[in-house]
Short mmCIF file of C-alpha atoms and ligand atoms in Angstrom, two decimals:
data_model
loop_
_atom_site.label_atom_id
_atom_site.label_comp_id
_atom_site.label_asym_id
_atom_site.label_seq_id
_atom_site.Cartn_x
_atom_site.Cartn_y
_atom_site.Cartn_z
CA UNK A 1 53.72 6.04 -242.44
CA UNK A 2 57.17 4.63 -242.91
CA UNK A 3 57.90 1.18 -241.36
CA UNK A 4 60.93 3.03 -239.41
CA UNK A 5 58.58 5.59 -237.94
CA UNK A 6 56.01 2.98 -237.22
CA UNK A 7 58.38 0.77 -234.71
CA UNK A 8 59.37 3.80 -232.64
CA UNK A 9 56.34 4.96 -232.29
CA UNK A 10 55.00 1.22 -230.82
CA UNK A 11 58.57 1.68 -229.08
CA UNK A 12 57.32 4.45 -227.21
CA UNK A 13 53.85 3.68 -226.72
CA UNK A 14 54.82 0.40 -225.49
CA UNK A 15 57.11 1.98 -222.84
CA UNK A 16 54.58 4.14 -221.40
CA UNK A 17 51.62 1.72 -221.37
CA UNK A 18 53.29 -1.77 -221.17
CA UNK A 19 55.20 -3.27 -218.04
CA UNK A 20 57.21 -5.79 -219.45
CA UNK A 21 58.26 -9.08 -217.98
CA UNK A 22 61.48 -10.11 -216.28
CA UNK A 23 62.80 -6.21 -216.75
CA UNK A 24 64.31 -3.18 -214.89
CA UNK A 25 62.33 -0.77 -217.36
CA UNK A 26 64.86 1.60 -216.26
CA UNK A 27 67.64 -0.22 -218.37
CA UNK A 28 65.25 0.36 -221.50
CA UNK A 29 66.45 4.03 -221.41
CA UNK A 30 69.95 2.51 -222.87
CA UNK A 31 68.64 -0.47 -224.17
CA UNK A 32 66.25 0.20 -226.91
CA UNK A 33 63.24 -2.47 -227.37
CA UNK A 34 63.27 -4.16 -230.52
CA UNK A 35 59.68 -3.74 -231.93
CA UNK A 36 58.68 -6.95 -234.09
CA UNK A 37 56.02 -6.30 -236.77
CA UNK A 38 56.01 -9.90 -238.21
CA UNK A 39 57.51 -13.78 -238.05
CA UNK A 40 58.46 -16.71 -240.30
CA UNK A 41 60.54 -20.07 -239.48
CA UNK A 42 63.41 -19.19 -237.17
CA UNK A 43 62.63 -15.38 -238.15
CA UNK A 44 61.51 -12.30 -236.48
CA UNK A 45 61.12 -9.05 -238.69
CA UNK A 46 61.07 -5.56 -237.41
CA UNK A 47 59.11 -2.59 -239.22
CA UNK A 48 62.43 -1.96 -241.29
CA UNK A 49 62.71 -5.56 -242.66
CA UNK A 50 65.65 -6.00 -240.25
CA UNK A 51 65.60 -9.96 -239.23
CA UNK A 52 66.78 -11.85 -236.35
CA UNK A 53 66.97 -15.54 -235.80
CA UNK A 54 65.47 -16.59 -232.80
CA UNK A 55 67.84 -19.02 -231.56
CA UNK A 56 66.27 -18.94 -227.96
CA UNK A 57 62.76 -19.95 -229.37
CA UNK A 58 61.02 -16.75 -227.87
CA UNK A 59 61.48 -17.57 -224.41
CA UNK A 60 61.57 -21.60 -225.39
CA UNK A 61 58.25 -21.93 -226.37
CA UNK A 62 58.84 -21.77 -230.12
CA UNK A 63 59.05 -25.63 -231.90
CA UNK A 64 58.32 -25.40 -235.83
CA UNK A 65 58.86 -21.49 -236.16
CA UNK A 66 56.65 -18.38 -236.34
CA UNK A 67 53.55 -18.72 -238.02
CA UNK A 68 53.62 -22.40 -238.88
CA UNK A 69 51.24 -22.91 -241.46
CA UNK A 70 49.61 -26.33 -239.97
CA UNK A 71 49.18 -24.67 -236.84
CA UNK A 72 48.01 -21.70 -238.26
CA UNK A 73 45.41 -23.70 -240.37
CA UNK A 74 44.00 -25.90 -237.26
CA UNK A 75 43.66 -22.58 -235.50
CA UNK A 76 41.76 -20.87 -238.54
CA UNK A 77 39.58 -24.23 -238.59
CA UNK A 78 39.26 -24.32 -234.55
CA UNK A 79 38.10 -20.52 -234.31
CA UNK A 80 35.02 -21.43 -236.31
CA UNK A 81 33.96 -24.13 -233.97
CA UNK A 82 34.45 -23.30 -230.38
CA UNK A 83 36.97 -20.41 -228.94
CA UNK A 84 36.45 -21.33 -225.58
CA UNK A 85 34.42 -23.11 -223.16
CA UNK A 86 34.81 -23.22 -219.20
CA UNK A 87 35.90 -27.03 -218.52
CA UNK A 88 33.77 -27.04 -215.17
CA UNK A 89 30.93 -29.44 -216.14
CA UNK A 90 31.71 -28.92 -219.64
CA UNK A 91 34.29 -30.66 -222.34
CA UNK A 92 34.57 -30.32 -225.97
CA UNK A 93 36.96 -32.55 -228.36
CA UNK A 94 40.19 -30.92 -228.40
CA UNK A 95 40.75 -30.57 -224.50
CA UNK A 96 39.71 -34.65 -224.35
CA UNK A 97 41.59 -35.31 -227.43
CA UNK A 98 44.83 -33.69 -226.09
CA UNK A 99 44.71 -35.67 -222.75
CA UNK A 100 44.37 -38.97 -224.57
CA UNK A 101 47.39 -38.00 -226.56
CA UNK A 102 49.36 -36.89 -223.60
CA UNK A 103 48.71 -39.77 -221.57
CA UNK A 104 49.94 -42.27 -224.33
CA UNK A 105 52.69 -40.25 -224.92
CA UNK A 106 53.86 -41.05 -221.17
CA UNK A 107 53.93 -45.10 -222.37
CA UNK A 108 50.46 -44.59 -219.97
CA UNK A 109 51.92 -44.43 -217.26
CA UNK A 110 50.01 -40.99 -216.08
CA UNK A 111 46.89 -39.69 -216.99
CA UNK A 112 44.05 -37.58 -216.17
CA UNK A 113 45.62 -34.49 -217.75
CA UNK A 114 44.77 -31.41 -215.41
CA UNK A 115 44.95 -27.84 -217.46
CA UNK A 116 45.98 -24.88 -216.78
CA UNK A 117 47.89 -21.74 -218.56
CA UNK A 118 50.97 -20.99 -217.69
CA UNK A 119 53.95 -22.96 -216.41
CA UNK A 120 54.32 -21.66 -213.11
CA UNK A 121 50.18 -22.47 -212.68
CA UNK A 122 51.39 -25.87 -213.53
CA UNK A 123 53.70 -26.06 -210.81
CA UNK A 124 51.27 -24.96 -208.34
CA UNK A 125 48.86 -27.47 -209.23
CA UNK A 126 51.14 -30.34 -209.11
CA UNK A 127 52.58 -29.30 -205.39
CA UNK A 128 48.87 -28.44 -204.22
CA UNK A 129 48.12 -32.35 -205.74
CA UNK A 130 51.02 -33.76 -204.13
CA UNK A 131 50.18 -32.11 -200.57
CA UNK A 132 46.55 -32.95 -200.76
CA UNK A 133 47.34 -36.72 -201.81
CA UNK A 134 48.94 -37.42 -198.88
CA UNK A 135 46.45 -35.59 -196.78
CA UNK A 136 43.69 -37.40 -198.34
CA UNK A 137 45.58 -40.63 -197.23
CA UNK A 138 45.94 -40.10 -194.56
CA UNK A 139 49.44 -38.85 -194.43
CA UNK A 140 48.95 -34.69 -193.50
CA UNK A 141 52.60 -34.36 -192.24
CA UNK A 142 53.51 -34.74 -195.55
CA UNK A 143 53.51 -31.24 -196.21
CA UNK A 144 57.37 -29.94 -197.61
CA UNK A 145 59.03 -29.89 -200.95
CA UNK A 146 62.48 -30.57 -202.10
CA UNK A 147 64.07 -29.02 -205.18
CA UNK A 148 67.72 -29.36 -206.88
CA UNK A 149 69.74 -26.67 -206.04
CA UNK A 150 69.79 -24.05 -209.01
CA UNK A 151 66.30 -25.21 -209.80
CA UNK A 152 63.44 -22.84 -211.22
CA UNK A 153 59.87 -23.16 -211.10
CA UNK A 154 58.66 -20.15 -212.24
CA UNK A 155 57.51 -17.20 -210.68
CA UNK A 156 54.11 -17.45 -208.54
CA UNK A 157 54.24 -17.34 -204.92
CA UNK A 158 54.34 -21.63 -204.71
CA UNK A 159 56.87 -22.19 -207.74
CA UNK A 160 58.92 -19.42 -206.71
CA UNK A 161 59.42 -21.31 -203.20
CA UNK A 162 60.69 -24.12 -204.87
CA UNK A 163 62.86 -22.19 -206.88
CA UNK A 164 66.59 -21.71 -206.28
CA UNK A 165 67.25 -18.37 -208.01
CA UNK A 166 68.69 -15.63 -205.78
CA UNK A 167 67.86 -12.68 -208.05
CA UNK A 168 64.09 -13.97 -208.58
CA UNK A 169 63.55 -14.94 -205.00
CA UNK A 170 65.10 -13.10 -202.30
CA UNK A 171 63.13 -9.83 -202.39
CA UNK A 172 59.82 -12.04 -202.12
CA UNK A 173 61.80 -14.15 -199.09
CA UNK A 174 58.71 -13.40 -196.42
CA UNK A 175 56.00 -14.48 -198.87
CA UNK A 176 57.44 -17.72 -199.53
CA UNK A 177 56.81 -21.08 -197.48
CA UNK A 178 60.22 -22.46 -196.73
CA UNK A 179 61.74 -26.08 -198.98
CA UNK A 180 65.08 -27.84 -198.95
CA UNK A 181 67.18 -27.95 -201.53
CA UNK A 182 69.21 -30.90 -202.68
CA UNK A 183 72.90 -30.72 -204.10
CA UNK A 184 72.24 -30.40 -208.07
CA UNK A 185 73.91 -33.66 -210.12
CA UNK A 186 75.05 -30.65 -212.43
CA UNK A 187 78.01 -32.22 -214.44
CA UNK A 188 80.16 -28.75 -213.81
CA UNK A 189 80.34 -29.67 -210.50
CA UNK A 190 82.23 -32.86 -210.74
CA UNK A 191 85.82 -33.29 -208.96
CA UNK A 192 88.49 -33.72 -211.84
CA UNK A 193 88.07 -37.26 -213.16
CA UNK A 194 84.64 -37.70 -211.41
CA UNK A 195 82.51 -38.57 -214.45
CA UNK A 196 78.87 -37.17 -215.37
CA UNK A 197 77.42 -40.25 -214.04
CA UNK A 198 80.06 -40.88 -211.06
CA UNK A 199 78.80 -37.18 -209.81
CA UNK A 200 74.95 -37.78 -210.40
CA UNK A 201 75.71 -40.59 -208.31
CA UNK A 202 77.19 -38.81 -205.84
CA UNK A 203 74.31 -35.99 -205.69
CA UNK A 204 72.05 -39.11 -205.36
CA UNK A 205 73.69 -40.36 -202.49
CA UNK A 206 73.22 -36.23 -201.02
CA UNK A 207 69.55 -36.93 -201.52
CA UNK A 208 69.49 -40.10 -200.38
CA UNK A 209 70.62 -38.52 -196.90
CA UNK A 210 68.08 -35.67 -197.11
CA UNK A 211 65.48 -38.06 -198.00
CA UNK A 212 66.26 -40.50 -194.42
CA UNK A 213 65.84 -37.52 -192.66
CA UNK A 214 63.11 -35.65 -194.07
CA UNK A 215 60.53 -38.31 -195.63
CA UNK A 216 58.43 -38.09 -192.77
CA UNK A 217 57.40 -34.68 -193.39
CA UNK A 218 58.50 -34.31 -197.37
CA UNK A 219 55.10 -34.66 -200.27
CA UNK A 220 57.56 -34.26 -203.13
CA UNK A 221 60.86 -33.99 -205.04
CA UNK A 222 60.24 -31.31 -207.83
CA UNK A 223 63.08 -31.55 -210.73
CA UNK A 224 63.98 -30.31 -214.15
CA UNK A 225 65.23 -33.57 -215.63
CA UNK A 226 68.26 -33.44 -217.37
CA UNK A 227 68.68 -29.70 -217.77
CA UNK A 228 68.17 -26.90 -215.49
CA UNK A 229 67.37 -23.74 -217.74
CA UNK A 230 67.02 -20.70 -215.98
CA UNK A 231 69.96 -21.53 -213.34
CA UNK A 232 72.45 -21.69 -216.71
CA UNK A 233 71.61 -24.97 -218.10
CA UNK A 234 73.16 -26.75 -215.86
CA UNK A 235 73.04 -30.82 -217.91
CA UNK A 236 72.92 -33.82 -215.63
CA UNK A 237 73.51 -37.67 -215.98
CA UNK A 238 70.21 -39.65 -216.32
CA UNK A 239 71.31 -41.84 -213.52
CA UNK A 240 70.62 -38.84 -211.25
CA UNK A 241 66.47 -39.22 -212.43
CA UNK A 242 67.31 -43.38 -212.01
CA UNK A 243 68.15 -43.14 -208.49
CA UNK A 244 65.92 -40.06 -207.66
CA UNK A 245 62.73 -41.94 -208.57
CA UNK A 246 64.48 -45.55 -206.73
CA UNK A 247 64.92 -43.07 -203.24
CA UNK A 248 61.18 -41.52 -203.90
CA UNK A 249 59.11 -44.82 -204.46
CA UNK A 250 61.82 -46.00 -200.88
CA UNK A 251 60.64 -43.17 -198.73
CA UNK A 252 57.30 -42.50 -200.33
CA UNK A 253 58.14 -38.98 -201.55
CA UNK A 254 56.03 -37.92 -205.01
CA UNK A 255 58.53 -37.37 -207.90
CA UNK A 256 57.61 -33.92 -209.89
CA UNK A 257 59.06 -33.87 -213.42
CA UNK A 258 58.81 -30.00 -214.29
CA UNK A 259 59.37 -31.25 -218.09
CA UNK A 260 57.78 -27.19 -218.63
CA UNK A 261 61.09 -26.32 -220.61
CA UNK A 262 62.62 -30.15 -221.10
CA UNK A 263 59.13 -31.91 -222.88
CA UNK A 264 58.51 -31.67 -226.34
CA UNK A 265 61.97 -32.58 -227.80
CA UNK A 266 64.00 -30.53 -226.36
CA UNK A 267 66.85 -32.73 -224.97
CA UNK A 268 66.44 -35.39 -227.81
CA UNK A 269 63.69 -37.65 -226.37
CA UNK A 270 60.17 -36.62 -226.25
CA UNK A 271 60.15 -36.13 -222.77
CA UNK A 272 63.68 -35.91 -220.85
CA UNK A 273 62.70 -38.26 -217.96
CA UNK A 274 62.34 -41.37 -220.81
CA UNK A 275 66.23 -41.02 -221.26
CA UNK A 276 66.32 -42.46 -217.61
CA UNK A 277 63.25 -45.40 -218.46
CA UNK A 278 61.27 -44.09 -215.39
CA UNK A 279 58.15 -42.29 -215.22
CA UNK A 280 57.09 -39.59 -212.71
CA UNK A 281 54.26 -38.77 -210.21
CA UNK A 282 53.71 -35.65 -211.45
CA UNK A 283 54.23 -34.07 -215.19
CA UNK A 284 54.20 -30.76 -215.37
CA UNK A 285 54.25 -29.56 -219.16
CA UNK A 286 53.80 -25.93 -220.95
CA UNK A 287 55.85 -23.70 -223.48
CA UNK A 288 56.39 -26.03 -226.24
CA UNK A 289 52.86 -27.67 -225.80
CA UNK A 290 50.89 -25.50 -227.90
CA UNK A 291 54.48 -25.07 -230.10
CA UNK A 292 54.58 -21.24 -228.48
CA UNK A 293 51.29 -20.39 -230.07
CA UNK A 294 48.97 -20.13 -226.84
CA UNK A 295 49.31 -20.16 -223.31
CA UNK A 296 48.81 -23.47 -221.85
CA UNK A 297 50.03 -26.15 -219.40
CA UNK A 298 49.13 -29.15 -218.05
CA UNK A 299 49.50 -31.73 -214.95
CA UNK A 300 49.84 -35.55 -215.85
CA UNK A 301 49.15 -37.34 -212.47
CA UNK A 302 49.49 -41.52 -211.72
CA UNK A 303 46.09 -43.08 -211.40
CA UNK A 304 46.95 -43.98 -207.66
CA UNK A 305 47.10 -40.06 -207.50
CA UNK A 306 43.96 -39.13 -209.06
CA UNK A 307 41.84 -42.00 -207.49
CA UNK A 308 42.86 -40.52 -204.06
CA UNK A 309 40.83 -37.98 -204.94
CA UNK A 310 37.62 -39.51 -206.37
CA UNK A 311 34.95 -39.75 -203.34
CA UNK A 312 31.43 -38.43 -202.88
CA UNK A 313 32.98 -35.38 -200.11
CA UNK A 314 33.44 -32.72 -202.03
CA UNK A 315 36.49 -31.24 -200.56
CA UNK A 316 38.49 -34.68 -201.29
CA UNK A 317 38.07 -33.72 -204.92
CA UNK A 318 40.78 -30.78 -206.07
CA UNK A 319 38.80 -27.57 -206.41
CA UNK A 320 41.63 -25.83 -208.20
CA UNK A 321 40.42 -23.69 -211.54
CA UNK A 322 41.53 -21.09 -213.88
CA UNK A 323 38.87 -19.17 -215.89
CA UNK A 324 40.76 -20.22 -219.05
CA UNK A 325 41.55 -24.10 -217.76
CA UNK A 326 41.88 -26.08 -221.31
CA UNK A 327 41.43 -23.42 -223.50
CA UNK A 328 39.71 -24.99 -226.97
CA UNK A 329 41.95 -23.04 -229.45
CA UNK A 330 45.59 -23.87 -227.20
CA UNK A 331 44.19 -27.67 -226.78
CA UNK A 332 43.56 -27.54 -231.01
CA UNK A 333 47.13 -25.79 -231.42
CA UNK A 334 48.57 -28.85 -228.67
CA UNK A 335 46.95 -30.97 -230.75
CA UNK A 336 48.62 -29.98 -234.28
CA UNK A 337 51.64 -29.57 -232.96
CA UNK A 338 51.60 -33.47 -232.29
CA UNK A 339 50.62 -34.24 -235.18
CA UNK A 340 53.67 -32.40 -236.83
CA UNK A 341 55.77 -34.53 -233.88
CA UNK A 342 54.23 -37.69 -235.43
CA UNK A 343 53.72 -36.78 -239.30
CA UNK A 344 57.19 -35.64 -239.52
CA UNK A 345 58.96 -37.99 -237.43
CA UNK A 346 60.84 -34.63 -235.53
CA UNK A 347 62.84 -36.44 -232.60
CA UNK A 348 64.93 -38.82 -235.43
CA UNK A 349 65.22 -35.74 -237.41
CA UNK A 350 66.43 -33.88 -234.59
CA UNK A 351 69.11 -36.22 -234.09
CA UNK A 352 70.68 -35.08 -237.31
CA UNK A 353 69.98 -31.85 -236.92
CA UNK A 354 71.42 -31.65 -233.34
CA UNK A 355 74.78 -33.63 -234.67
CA UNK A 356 75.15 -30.45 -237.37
CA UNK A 357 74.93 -27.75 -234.86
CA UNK A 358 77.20 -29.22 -232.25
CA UNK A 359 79.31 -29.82 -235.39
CA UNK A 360 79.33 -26.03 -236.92
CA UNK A 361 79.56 -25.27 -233.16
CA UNK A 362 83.19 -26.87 -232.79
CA UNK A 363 84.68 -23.38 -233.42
CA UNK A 364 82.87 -22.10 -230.06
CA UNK A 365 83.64 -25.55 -228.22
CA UNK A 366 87.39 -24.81 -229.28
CA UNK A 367 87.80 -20.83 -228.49
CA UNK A 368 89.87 -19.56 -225.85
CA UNK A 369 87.14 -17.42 -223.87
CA UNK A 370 84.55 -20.56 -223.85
CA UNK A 371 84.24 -23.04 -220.67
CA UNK A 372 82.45 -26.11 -220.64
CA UNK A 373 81.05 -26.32 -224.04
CA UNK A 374 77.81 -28.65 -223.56
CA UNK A 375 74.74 -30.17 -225.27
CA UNK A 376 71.69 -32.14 -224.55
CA UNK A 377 69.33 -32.55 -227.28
CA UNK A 378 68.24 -29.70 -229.07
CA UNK A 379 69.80 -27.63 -226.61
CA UNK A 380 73.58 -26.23 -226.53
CA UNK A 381 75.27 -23.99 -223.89
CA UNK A 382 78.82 -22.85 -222.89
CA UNK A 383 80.11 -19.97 -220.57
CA UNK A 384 82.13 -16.56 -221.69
CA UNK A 385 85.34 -15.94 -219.33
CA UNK A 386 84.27 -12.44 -218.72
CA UNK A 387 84.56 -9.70 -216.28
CA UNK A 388 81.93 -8.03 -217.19
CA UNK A 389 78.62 -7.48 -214.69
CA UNK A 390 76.80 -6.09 -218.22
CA UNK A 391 78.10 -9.10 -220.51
CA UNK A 392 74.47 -10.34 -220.99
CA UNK A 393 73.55 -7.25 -221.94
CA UNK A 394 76.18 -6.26 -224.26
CA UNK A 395 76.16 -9.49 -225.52
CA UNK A 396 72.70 -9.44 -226.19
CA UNK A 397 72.64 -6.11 -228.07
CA UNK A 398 75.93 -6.87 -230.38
CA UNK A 399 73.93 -10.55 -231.30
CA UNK A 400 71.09 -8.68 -232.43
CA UNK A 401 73.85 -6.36 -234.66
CA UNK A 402 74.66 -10.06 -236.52
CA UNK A 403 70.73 -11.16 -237.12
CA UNK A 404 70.64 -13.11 -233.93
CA UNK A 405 68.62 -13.17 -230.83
CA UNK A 406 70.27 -14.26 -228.12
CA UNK A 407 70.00 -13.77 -224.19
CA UNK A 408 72.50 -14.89 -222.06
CA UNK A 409 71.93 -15.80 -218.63
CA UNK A 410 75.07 -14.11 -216.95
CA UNK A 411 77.76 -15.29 -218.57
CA UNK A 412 76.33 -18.69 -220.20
CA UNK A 413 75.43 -18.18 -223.77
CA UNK A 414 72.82 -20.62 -225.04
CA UNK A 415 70.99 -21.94 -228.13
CA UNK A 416 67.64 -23.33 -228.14
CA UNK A 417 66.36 -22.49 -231.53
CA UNK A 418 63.13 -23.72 -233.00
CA UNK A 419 63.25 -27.52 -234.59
CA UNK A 420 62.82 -26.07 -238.10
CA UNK A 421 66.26 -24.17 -237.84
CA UNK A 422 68.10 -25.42 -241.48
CA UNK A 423 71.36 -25.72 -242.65
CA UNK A 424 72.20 -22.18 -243.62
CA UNK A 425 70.50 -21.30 -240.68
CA UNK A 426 72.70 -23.54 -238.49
CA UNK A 427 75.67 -21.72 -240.10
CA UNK A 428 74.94 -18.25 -239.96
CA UNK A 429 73.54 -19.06 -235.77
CA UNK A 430 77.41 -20.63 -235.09
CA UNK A 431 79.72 -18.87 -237.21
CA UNK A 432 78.37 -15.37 -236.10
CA UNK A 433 77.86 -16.32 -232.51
CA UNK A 434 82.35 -17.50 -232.77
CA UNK A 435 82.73 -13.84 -234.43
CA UNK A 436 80.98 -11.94 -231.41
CA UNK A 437 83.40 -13.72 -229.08
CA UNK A 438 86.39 -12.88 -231.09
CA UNK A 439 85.15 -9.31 -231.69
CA UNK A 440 84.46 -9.08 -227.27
C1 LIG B 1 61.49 -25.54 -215.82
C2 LIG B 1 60.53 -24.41 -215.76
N1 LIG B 1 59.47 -24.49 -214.94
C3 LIG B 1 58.56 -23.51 -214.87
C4 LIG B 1 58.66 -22.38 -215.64
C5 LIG B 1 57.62 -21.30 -215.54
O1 LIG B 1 56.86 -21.25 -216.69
P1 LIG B 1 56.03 -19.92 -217.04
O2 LIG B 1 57.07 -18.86 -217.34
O3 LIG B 1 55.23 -20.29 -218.23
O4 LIG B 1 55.21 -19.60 -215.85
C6 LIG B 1 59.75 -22.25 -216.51
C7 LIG B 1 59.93 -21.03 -217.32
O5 LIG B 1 60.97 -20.75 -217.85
C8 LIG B 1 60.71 -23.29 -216.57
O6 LIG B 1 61.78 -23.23 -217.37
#
């Protein structure tokens, strides 16, 4: 069969069997799927040998490329030894050995790792923990959240209430238990010459109000520190995190890092919260945990946190599971994905690396139809002056004509490519993305 005819015919079979995620499959009658047969590095292949670079990390779950081969080879080596074992009254090495490394990686300032799959799952766990901390002490008003305006959580009924999405939340409006949200310290939103920092102080001071108010009957502050993704990655001054965590240990409100997206590198520390020298409550991780191999996520919790907990009554404990809870082969593909953090000293090297794309990415910074040109880390985003409702879309589809896969969110065009991304690499991802907005 020829490679051409073999990706539309998975085209077609995966329209009429699969329902894919985030999608109107109605807009897959003009927009074709792209059908991927294999990838390597920063590269996806279709069944033609066509290639696109995937400067979005598949979804930002993608560290050290497709196929790594050290990940690969721990997963060969793990799939001999133990797939999977229910973590109920059970453990096995990788699962322990993955907390321990978590755990230090927070300085030890949280531990008792508690697993689950997905991000959203994550984010559900850490607001059932908050809630049920407070009840255990004795505090059972404590039962509301807070999130930044703009913020998302992910999708499940909990996360999605603490999410601040219009298009993702307002058809599910009824399901969802009601939370406050808190001006965003989002640097866009500064008065002309109001600094980053001068505005994150000022969003403080918003929460600072809420916070007098509310504490009575608010468990926890959830955030995305330093960057909030799916909103438009929306960057923020570290003193916003500073005087967040300050107002929470004040009116005894849990601080939630969602560090789901932000962990692992991706704004230039290994975590984005250690760019402010605090540490959470909560630590919600997942994507680049298992460096997009396997579904996994985890909760980091203080000890104070998990020794409210420990008691002979049952129901004190937190009888939360998932059948897959610490999976053996995504806790081995965790754990060489460390290693490679460690082995290959990644977060210096990222410095560089993050220095040449922001450099090859002055052409973008400079062009006419590009507002607010911004970086954190390993991630870099601007908006396109556009009056198009389908500019995503189009945008999307012409990228993928120059070897790149990008998705914008509305009009904000971002990169978040995998840490392996080289220097040719680097120059084909800016110099195209400049000729797309001169060709618009
Ligand atoms: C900050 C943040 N939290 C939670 C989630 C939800 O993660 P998942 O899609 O794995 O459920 C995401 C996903 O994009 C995210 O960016």
């Amino acid at each position: 069969m020829q490679t051409s005819t073999r990706g539309n015919l998975l085209l077609k079979r995966s329209l009429a069997a699969v329902w894919h995620p985030c999608t109107q499959m109605k807009h897959h009658e003009s927009l074709p799927l792209v059908p991927i047969a294999r990838g390597a590095g920063c590269w996806l292949y279709d069944f033609e040998g066509r290639r696109y670079l995937d400067a979005v990390s598949s979804w930002w779950v993608n560290l050290f490329g497709h196929c790594n081969p050290r990940i690969n080879a721990a997963l060969v080596d793990q799939l001999d030894r133990l797939e999977h074992v229910l973590l109920a009254g059970f453990t096995h090495e990788p699962a322990v050995a993955l907390a321990e490394r978590l755990a230090r990686a927070t300085g030890g300032a949280l531990g008792h790792c508690f697993y689950a799959s997905d991000g959203a799952s994550a984010v559900e766990i850490a607001l059932k923990m908050s809630f049920h901390y407070w009840r255990n002490v004795g505090r059972a008003g404590k039962t509301r959240f807070a999130s930044l305006a703009g913020s998302y959580h992910g999708e499940t009924l909990g996360a999605l209430a603490v999410t601040d999405v219009a298009l993702f939340k307002d058809t599910y409006a009824l399901l969802l238990m009601s939370s406050s949200q808190v001006t965003s310290p989002d640097w866009r939103l500064a008065e002309k010459g109001e600094s980053a920092r001068d505005y994150a102080v000022r969003a403080a001071q918003a929460l600072e109000r809420h916070l007098e108010r509310h504490h009575a009957e608010t468990a926890a502050l959830i955030v995305e520190p330093l960057v909030q993704g799916a909103t438009g990655m929306a960057m923020y001054d570290p003193e916003y995190l500073r005087r967040a965590r300050a107002l929470c240990d004040r009116y005894e409100v849990h601080l939630v890092a969602d560090e789901i997206m932000t962990g692992f590198g991706r704004t230039g520390t290994f975590f984005a919260f250690d760019q402010a020298g605090i540490a959470p409550d909560f630590l919600c991780l997942s994507k680049g945990i298992t460096g997009g191999y396997l579904p996994l996520s985890a909760v980091l919790a203080r000890d104070a946190v998990y020794q409210a907990f420990y008691a002979e009554d049952t129901a004190r404990g937190f009888l939360h599971s998932h059948s897959y809870t610490g999976n053996s082969l995504a806790c081995r593909a965790a754990l060489a994905t460390l290693d490679i953090f460690e082995d290959e000293r990644v977060i210096e090297a990222n410095r560089e690396k993050s220095r040449r794309v922001s450099a090859a990415s002055q052409p973008i910074a400079r062009h006419p139809r590009v507002r607010d040109f911004r970086n954190t880390g390993m991630i870099w985003a601007f908006e396109v002056e556009t009056q198009d409702p389908g500019f995503a879309r189009d945008f999307f589809t012409r990228a993928l004509g120059q070897e790149l896969l990008l998705r914008p969110i509305g009009n904000t065009v971002y990169f978040m490519p995998p840490y392996v991304i080289g220097e040719e690499e680097i120059e084909l991802l800016a110099g195209r993305t400049a000729r797309l907005l001169d060709a618009a």
